[in-house]
Short mmCIF file of C-alpha atoms and ligand atoms in Angstrom, two decimals:
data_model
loop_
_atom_site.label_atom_id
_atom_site.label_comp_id
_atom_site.label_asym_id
_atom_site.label_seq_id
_atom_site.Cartn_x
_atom_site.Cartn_y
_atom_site.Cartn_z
CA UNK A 1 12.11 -33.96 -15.20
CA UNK A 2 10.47 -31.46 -12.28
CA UNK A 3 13.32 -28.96 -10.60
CA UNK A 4 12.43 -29.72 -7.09
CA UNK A 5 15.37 -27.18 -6.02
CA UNK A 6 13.45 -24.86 -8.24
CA UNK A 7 9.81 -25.81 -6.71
CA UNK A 8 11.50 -25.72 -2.98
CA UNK A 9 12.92 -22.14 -3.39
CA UNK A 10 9.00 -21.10 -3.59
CA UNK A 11 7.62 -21.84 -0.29
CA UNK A 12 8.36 -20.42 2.84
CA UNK A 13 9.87 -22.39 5.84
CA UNK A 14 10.80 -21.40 9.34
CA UNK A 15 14.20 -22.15 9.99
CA UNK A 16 14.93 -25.44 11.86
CA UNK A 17 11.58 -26.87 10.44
CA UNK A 18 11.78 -30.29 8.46
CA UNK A 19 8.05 -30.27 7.34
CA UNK A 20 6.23 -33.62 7.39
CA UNK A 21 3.07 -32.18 7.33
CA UNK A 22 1.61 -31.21 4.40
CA UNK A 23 -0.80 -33.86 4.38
CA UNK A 24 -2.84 -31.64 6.39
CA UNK A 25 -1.88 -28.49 5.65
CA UNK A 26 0.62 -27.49 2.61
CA UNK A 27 3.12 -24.44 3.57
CA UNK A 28 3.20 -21.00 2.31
CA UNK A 29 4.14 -20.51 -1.32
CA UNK A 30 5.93 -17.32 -1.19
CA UNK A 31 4.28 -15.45 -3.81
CA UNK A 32 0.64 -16.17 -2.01
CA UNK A 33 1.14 -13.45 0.31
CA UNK A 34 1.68 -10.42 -2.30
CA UNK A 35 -1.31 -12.69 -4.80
CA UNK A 36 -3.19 -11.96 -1.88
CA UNK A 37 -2.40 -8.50 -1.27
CA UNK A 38 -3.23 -7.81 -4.65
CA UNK A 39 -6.67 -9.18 -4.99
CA UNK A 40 -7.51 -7.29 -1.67
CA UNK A 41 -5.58 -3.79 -2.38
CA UNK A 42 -5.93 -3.91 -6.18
CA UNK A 43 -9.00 -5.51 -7.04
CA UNK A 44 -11.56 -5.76 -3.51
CA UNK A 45 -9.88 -2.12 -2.81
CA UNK A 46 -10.27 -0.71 -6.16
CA UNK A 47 -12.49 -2.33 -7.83
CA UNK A 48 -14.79 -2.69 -5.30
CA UNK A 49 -18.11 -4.93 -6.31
CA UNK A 50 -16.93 -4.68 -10.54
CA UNK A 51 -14.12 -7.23 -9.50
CA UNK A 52 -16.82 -9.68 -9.56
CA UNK A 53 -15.91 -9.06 -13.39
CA UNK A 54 -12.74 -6.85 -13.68
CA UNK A 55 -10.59 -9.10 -12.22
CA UNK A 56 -12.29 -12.38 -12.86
CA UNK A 57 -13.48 -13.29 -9.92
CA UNK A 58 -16.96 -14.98 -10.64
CA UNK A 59 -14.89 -17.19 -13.13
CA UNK A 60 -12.00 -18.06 -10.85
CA UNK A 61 -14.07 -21.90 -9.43
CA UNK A 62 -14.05 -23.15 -13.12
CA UNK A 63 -10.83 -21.65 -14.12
CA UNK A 64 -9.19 -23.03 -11.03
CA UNK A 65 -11.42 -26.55 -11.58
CA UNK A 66 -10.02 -26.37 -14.27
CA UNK A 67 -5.99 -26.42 -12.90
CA UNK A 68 -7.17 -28.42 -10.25
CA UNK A 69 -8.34 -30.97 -12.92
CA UNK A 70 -4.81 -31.38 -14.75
CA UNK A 71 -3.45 -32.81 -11.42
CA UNK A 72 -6.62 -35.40 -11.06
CA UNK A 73 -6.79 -36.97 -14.68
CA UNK A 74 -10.40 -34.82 -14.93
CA UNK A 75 -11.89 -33.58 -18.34
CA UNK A 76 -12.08 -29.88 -19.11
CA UNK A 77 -14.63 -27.97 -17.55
CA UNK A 78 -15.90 -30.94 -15.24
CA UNK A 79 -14.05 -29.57 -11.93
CA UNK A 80 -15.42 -26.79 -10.03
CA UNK A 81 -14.41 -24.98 -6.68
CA UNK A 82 -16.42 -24.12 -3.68
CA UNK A 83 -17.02 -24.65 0.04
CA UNK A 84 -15.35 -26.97 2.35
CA UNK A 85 -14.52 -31.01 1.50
CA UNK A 86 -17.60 -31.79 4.06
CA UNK A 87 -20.36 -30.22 1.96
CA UNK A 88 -18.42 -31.57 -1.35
CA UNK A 89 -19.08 -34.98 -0.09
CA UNK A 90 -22.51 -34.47 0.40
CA UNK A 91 -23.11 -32.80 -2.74
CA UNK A 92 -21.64 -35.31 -4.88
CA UNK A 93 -23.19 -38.53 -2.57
CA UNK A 94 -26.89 -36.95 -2.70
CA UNK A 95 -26.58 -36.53 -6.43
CA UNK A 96 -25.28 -39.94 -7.13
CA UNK A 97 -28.23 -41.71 -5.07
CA UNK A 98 -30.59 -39.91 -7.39
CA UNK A 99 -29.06 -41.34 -10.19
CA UNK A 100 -29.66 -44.75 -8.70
CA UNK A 101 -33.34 -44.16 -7.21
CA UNK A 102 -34.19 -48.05 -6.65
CA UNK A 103 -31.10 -48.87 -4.27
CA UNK A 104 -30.74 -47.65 -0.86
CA UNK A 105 -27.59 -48.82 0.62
CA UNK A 106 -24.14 -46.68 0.19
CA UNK A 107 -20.87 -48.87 0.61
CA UNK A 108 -17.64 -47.17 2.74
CA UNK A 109 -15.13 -48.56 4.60
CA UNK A 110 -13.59 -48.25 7.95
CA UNK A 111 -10.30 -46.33 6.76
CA UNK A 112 -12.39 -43.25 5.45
CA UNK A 113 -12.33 -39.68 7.20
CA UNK A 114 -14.97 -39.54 9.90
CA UNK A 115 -16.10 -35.97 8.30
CA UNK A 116 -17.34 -38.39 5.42
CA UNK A 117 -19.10 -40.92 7.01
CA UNK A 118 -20.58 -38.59 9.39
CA UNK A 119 -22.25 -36.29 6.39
CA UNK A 120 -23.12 -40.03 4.81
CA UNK A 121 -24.98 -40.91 8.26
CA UNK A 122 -26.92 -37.10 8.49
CA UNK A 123 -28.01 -37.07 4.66
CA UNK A 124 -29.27 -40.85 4.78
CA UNK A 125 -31.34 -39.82 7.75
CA UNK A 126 -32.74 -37.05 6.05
CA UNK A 127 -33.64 -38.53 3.17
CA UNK A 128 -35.12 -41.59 5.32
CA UNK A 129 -36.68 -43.95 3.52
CA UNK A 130 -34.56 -46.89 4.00
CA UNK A 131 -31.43 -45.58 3.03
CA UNK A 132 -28.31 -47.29 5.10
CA UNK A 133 -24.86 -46.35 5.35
CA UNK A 134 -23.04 -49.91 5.32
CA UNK A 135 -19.10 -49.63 6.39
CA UNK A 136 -16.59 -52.76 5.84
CA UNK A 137 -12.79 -53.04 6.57
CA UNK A 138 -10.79 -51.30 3.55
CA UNK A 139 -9.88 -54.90 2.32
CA UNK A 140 -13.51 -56.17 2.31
CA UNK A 141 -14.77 -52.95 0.19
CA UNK A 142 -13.86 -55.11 -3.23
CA UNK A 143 -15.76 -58.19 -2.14
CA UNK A 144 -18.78 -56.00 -0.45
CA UNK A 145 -20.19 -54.30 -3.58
CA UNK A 146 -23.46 -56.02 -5.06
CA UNK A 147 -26.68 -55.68 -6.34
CA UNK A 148 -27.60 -54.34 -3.39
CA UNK A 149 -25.09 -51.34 -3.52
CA UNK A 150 -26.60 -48.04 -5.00
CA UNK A 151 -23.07 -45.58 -4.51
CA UNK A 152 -19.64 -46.63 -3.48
CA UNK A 153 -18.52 -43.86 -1.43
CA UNK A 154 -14.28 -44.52 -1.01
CA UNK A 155 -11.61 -42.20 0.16
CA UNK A 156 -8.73 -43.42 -2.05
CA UNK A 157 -6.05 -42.84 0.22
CA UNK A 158 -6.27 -43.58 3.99
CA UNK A 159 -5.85 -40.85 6.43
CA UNK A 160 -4.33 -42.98 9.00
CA UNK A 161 -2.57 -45.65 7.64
CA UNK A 162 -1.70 -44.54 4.49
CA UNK A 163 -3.03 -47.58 2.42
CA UNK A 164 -3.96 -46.65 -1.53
CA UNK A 165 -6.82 -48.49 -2.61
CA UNK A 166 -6.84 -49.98 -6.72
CA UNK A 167 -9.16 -47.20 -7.80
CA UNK A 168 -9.50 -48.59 -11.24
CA UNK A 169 -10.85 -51.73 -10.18
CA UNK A 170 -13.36 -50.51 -7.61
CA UNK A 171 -14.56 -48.61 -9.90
CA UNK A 172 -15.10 -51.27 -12.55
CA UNK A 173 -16.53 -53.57 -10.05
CA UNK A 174 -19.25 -50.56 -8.76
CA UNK A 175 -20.04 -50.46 -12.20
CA UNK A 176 -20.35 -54.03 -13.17
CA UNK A 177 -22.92 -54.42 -10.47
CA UNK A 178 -24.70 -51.03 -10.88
CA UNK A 179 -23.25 -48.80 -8.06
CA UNK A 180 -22.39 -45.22 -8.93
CA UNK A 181 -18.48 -44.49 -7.70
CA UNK A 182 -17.76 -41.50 -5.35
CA UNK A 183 -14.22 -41.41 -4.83
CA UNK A 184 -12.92 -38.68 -2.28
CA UNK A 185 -9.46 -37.48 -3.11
CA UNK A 186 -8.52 -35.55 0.06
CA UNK A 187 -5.23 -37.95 0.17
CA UNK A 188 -4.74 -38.47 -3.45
CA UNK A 189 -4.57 -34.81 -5.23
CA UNK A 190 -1.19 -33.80 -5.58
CA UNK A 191 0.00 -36.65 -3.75
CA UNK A 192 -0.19 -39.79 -6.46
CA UNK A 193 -1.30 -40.19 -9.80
CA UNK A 194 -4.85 -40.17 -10.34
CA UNK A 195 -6.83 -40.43 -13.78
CA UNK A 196 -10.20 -40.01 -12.99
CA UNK A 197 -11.59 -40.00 -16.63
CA UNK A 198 -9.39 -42.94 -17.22
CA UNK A 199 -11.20 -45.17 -14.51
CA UNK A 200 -14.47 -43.59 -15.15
CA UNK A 201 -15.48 -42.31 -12.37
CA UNK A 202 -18.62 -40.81 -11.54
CA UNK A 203 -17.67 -38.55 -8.99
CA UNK A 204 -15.04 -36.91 -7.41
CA UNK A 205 -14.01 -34.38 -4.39
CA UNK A 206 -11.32 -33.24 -2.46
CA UNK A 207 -9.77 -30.62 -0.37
CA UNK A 208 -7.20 -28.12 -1.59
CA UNK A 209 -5.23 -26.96 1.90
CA UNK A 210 -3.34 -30.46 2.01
CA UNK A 211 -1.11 -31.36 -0.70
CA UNK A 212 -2.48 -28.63 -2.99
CA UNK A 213 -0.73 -26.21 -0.41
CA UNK A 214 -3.93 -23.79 -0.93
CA UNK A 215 -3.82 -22.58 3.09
CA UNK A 216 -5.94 -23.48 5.78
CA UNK A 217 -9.56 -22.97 4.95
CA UNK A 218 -9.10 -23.03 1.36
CA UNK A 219 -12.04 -24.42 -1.03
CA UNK A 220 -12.78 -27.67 -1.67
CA UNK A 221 -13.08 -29.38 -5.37
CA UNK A 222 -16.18 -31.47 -6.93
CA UNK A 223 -16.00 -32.95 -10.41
CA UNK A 224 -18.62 -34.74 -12.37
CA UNK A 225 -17.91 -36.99 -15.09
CA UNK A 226 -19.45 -35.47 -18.52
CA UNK A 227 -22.16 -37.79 -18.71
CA UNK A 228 -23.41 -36.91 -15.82
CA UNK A 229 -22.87 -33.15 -16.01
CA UNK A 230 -26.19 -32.54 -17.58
CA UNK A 231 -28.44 -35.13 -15.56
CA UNK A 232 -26.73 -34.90 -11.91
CA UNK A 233 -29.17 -32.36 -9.80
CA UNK A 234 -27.25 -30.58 -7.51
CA UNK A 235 -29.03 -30.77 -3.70
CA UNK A 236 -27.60 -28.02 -2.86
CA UNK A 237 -29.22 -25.49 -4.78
CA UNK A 238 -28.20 -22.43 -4.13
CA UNK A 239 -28.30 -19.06 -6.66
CA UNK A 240 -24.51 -19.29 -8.18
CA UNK A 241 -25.40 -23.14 -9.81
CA UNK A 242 -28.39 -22.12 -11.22
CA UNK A 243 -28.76 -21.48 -14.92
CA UNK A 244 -29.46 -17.80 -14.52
CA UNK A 245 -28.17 -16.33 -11.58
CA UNK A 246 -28.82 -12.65 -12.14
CA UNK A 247 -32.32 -13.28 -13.56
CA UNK A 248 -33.20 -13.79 -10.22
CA UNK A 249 -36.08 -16.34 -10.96
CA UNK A 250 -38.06 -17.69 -8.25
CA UNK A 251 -37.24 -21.68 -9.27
CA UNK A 252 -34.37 -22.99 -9.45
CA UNK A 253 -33.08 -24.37 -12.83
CA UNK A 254 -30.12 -26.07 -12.35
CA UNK A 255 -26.78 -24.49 -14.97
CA UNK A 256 -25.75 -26.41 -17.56
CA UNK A 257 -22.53 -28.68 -16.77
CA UNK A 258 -20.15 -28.42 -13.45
CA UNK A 259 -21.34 -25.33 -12.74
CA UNK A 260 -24.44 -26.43 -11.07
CA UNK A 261 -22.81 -27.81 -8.47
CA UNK A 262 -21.75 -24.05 -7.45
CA UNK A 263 -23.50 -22.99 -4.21
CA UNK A 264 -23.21 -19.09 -3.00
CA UNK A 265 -20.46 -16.30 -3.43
CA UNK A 266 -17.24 -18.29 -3.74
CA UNK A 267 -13.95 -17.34 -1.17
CA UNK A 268 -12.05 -14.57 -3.72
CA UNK A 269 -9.09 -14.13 -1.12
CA UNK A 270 -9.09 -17.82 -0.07
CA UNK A 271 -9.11 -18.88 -4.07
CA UNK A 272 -6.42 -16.17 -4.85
CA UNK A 273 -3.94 -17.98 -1.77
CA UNK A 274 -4.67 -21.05 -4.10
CA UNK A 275 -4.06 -19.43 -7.41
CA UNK A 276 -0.23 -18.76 -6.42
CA UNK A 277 -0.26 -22.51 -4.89
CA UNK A 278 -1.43 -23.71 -8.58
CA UNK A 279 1.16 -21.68 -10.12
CA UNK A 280 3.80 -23.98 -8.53
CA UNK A 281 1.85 -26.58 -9.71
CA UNK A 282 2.22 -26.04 -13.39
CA UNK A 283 6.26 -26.48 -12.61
CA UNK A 284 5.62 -30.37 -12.78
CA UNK A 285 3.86 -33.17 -13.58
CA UNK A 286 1.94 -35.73 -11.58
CA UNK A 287 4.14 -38.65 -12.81
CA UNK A 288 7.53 -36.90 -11.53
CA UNK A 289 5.67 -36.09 -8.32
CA UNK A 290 4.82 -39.84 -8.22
CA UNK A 291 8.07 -41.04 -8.82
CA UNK A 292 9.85 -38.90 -6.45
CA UNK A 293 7.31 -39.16 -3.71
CA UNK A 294 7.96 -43.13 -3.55
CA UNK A 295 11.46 -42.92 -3.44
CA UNK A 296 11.39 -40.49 -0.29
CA UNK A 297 8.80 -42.65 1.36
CA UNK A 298 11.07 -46.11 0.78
CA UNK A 299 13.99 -43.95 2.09
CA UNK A 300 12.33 -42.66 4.84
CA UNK A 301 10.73 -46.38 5.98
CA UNK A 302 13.90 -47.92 5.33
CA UNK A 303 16.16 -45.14 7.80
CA UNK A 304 13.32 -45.58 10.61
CA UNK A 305 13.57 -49.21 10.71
CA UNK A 306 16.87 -49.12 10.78
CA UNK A 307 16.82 -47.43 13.40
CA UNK A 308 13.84 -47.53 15.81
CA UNK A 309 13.19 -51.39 16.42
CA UNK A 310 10.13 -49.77 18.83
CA UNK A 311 8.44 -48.33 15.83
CA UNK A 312 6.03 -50.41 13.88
CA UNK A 313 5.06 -49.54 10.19
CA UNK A 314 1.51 -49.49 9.79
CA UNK A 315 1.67 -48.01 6.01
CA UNK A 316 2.01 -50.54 2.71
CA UNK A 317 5.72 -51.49 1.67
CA UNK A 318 4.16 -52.26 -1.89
CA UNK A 319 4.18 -49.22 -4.02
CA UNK A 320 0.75 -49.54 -5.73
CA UNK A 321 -1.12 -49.83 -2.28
CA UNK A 322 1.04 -46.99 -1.11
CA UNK A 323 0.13 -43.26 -0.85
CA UNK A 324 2.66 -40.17 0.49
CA UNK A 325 2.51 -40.61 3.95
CA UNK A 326 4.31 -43.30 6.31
CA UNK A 327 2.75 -44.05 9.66
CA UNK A 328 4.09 -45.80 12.43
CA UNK A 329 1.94 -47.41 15.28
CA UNK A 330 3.56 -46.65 18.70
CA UNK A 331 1.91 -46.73 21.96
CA UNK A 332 3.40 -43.43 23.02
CA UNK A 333 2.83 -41.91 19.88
CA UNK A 334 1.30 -38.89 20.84
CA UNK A 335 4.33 -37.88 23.23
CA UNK A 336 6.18 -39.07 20.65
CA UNK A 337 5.42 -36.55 18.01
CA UNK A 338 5.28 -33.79 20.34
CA UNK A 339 9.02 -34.27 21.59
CA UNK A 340 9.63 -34.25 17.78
CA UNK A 341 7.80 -31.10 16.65
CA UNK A 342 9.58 -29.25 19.47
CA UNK A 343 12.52 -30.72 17.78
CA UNK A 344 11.63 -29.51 14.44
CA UNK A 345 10.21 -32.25 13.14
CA UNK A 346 6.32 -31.94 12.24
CA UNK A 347 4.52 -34.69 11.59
CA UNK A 348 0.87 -35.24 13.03
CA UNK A 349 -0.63 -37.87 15.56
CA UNK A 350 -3.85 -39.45 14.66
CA UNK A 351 -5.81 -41.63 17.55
CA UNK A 352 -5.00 -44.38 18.77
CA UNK A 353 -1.28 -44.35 18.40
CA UNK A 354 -0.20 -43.12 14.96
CA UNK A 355 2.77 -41.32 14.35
CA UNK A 356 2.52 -39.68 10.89
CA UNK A 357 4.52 -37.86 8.79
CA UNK A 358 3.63 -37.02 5.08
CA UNK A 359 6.21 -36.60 2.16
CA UNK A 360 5.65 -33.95 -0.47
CA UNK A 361 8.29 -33.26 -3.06
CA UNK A 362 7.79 -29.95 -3.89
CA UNK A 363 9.40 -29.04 -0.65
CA UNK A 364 11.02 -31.64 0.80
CA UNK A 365 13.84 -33.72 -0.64
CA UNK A 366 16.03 -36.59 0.42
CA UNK A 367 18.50 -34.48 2.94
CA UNK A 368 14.75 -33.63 4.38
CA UNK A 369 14.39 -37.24 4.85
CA UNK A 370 17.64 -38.08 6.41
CA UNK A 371 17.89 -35.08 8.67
CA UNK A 372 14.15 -36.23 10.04
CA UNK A 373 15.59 -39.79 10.73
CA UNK A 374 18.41 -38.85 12.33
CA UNK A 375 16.15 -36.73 14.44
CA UNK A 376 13.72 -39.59 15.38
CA UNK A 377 16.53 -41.63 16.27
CA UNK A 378 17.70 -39.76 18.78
CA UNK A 379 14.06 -39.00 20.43
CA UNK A 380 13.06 -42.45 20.60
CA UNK A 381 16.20 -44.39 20.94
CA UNK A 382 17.03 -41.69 24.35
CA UNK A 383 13.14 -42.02 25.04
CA UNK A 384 13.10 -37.64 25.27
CA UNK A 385 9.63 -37.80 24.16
CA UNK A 386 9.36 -39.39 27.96
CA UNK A 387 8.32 -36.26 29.70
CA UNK A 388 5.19 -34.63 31.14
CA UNK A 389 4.98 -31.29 28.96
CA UNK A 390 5.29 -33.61 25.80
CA UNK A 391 1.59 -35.57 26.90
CA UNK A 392 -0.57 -33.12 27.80
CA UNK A 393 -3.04 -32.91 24.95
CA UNK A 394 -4.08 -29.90 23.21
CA UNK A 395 -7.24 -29.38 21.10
CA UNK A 396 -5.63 -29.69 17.69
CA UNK A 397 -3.53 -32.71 17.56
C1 LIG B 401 -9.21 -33.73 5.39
C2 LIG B 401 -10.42 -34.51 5.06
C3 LIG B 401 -11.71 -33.96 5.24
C4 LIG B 401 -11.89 -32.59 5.85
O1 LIG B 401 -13.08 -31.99 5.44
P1 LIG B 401 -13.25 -30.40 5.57
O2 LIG B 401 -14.67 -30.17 5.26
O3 LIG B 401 -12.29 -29.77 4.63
O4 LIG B 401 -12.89 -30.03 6.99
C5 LIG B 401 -12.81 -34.71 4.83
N1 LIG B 401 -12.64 -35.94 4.29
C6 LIG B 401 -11.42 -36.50 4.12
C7 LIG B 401 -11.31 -37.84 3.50
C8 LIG B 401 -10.29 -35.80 4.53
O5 LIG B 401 -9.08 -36.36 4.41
#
């Protein structure tokens, strides 16, 4: 079993702060600041351009891919680090409609991150041709992929709500009728179980400043099942995924494996932030993670509804449809949160009127979760969120 005292002693937290935020970004692990200091004194200082070498640096995506992978279920060597979640997504949705060339529609669903259907609608209209973004309600995804489907393009986990879809059996359906799977796990890695070799997926992406706890801006993730490692062309082409970087050909020739779906000079100082992260990682599995995540999310449901009759649960009771985060719908919700945060309790708002907060058991634990209820209680139950400064918007929310 995980030490969560042990994993909690390694991040930073200002005092007062109960931290139900880390679904969108994870909090300092202590050691990232002097992992950070290093690579820039020690090794950009120092070594100047041989760190590209020296210290590993040109080797740190794949190595971290390959950490990364552990936590997602992913085959060795088929995980690789770069760029932001945005580009990942269009990386990994271009290359799967080449591997389907005589279907042109891709299949999301309503629930997904804008980001991801936005980057869906601007590739489609580049490549013209017919292509078609179709978006369904989360529960009509299953029912929605045919013949006519060429990629199923999913985030697992809904930003908003919550809601976990059955990842295994989408997948089996997509491939029953044809469709290549895309499966976005910007809500899913380090936050529930997920065996992506197991369900055979074709591709996968996700974002390493949320539950990975790699700080804001850090690199995003793309893996490539093996069978497609070889075949997939990367439409992003850029110098680092090609076969020979520093023969400096004139055509590109896409690297064999996960590597081709490197772009340009990778984000040393961002990746090093994420190293010390990782390192708190490989203190626990994803199964105890799992485990303990559910039983601070049924604790937390069950102490709000206890309490705060106005608050209504938006997120699944059932545990397999249920990810780390509870959200509650409440018109105020925005006011709300704010009263809370300047109570010490951070959780986000997400239009229209969702209050969330997102459970991560690294850090937080079940005092967390009793401490936070107590403090909600009192906000909504006095109505203190019921004052001007608290609903004035600011750009970030
Ligand atoms: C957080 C999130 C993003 C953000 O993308 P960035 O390029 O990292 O800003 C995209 N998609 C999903 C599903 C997300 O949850």
């Amino acid at each position: 079993m995980t030490d969560f005292s042990a994993t909690k002693a390694l991040f930073h937290m200002p005092e007062g702060v109960i931290y139900l935020d880390g679904n969108s970004l994870g909090p300092l692990p202590l050691s990232a600041s002097e992992r950070v200091a290093r690579t820039v004194e020690a090794e950009w200082g120092e070594m100047l351009i041989t760190g590209w070498n020296k210290a590993g640096w040109m080797a740190r995506p794949t190595d971290l891919g390959d950490r990364i992978g552990r936590l997602i279920g992913a085959e060795k060597g088929t995980v690789v680090l770069g760029d932001t979640l945005s580009i990942k997504v269009y990386q990994a949705l271009a290359s799967a409609l080449e591997l389907n060339p005589d279907r042109r529609v891709v299949l999301s669903d309503s629930g997904n991150f804008p980001s991801d259907l936005y980057i869906a609608e601007g590739l489609l209209k580049s490549l013209g041709r017919g292509y078609t973004l179709k978006v369904v309600a989360p529960e009509e995804v299953e029912a929605a992929i045919d013949e006519t489907i060429a990629v199923t393009m999913i985030t697992e986990v809904d930003y908003r709500t919550g809601r976990k879809h059955d990842m295994a059996r989408l997948t089996a359906k997509a491939h029953a009728k044809g469709a290549v799977a895309v499966w976005d796990l910007a809500h899913s890695a380090g936050a529930v179980e997920v065996d992506l070799a197991g369900v055979g997926a074709d591709f996968a992406v996700g974002c390493t400043y949320k539950y990975l706890n790699g700080g804001p801006g850090a690199p995003a993730f793309i893996y490539v099942a093996p069978r497609h490692a070889d075949s997939a062309r990367p439409a992003l082409s850029g110098w680092l995924g090609h076969d020979a970087p520093f023969a400096f050909e004139l055509n590109y020739r896409p690297h064999r494996g996960i590597e081709r779906m490197r772009v340009g000079t990778p984000p040393v100082i961002a990746m090093a932030a994420l190293e010390a992260a990782l390192d708190i990682w490989d203190m626990t599995t994803m199964a105890d993670v799992r485990a303990r995540s559910l039983e601070l999310t049924d604790r937390f449901i069950a102490g709000v509804e206890a309490t705060c009759p106005m608050l209504k649960l938006v997120t699944p009771r059932d545990h397999q449809t249920r990810g780390s985060q509870v959200s509650f719908a409440f018109p105020d919700g925005y006011a709300a949160m704010q009263a809370l945060i300047a109570r010490g309790v951070i959780g986000d708002f997400r239009a229209p009127d969702i209050m969330r907060f997102g459970f991560t058991p690294l850090y937080i634990g079940p005092q967390d979760v009793d401490a936070a209820v107590a403090i909600i209680a009192e906000v909504m139950n006095q109505r203190l969120w019921d004052r001007p400064e608290f609903k004035a918007r600011s750009r970030v929310t």
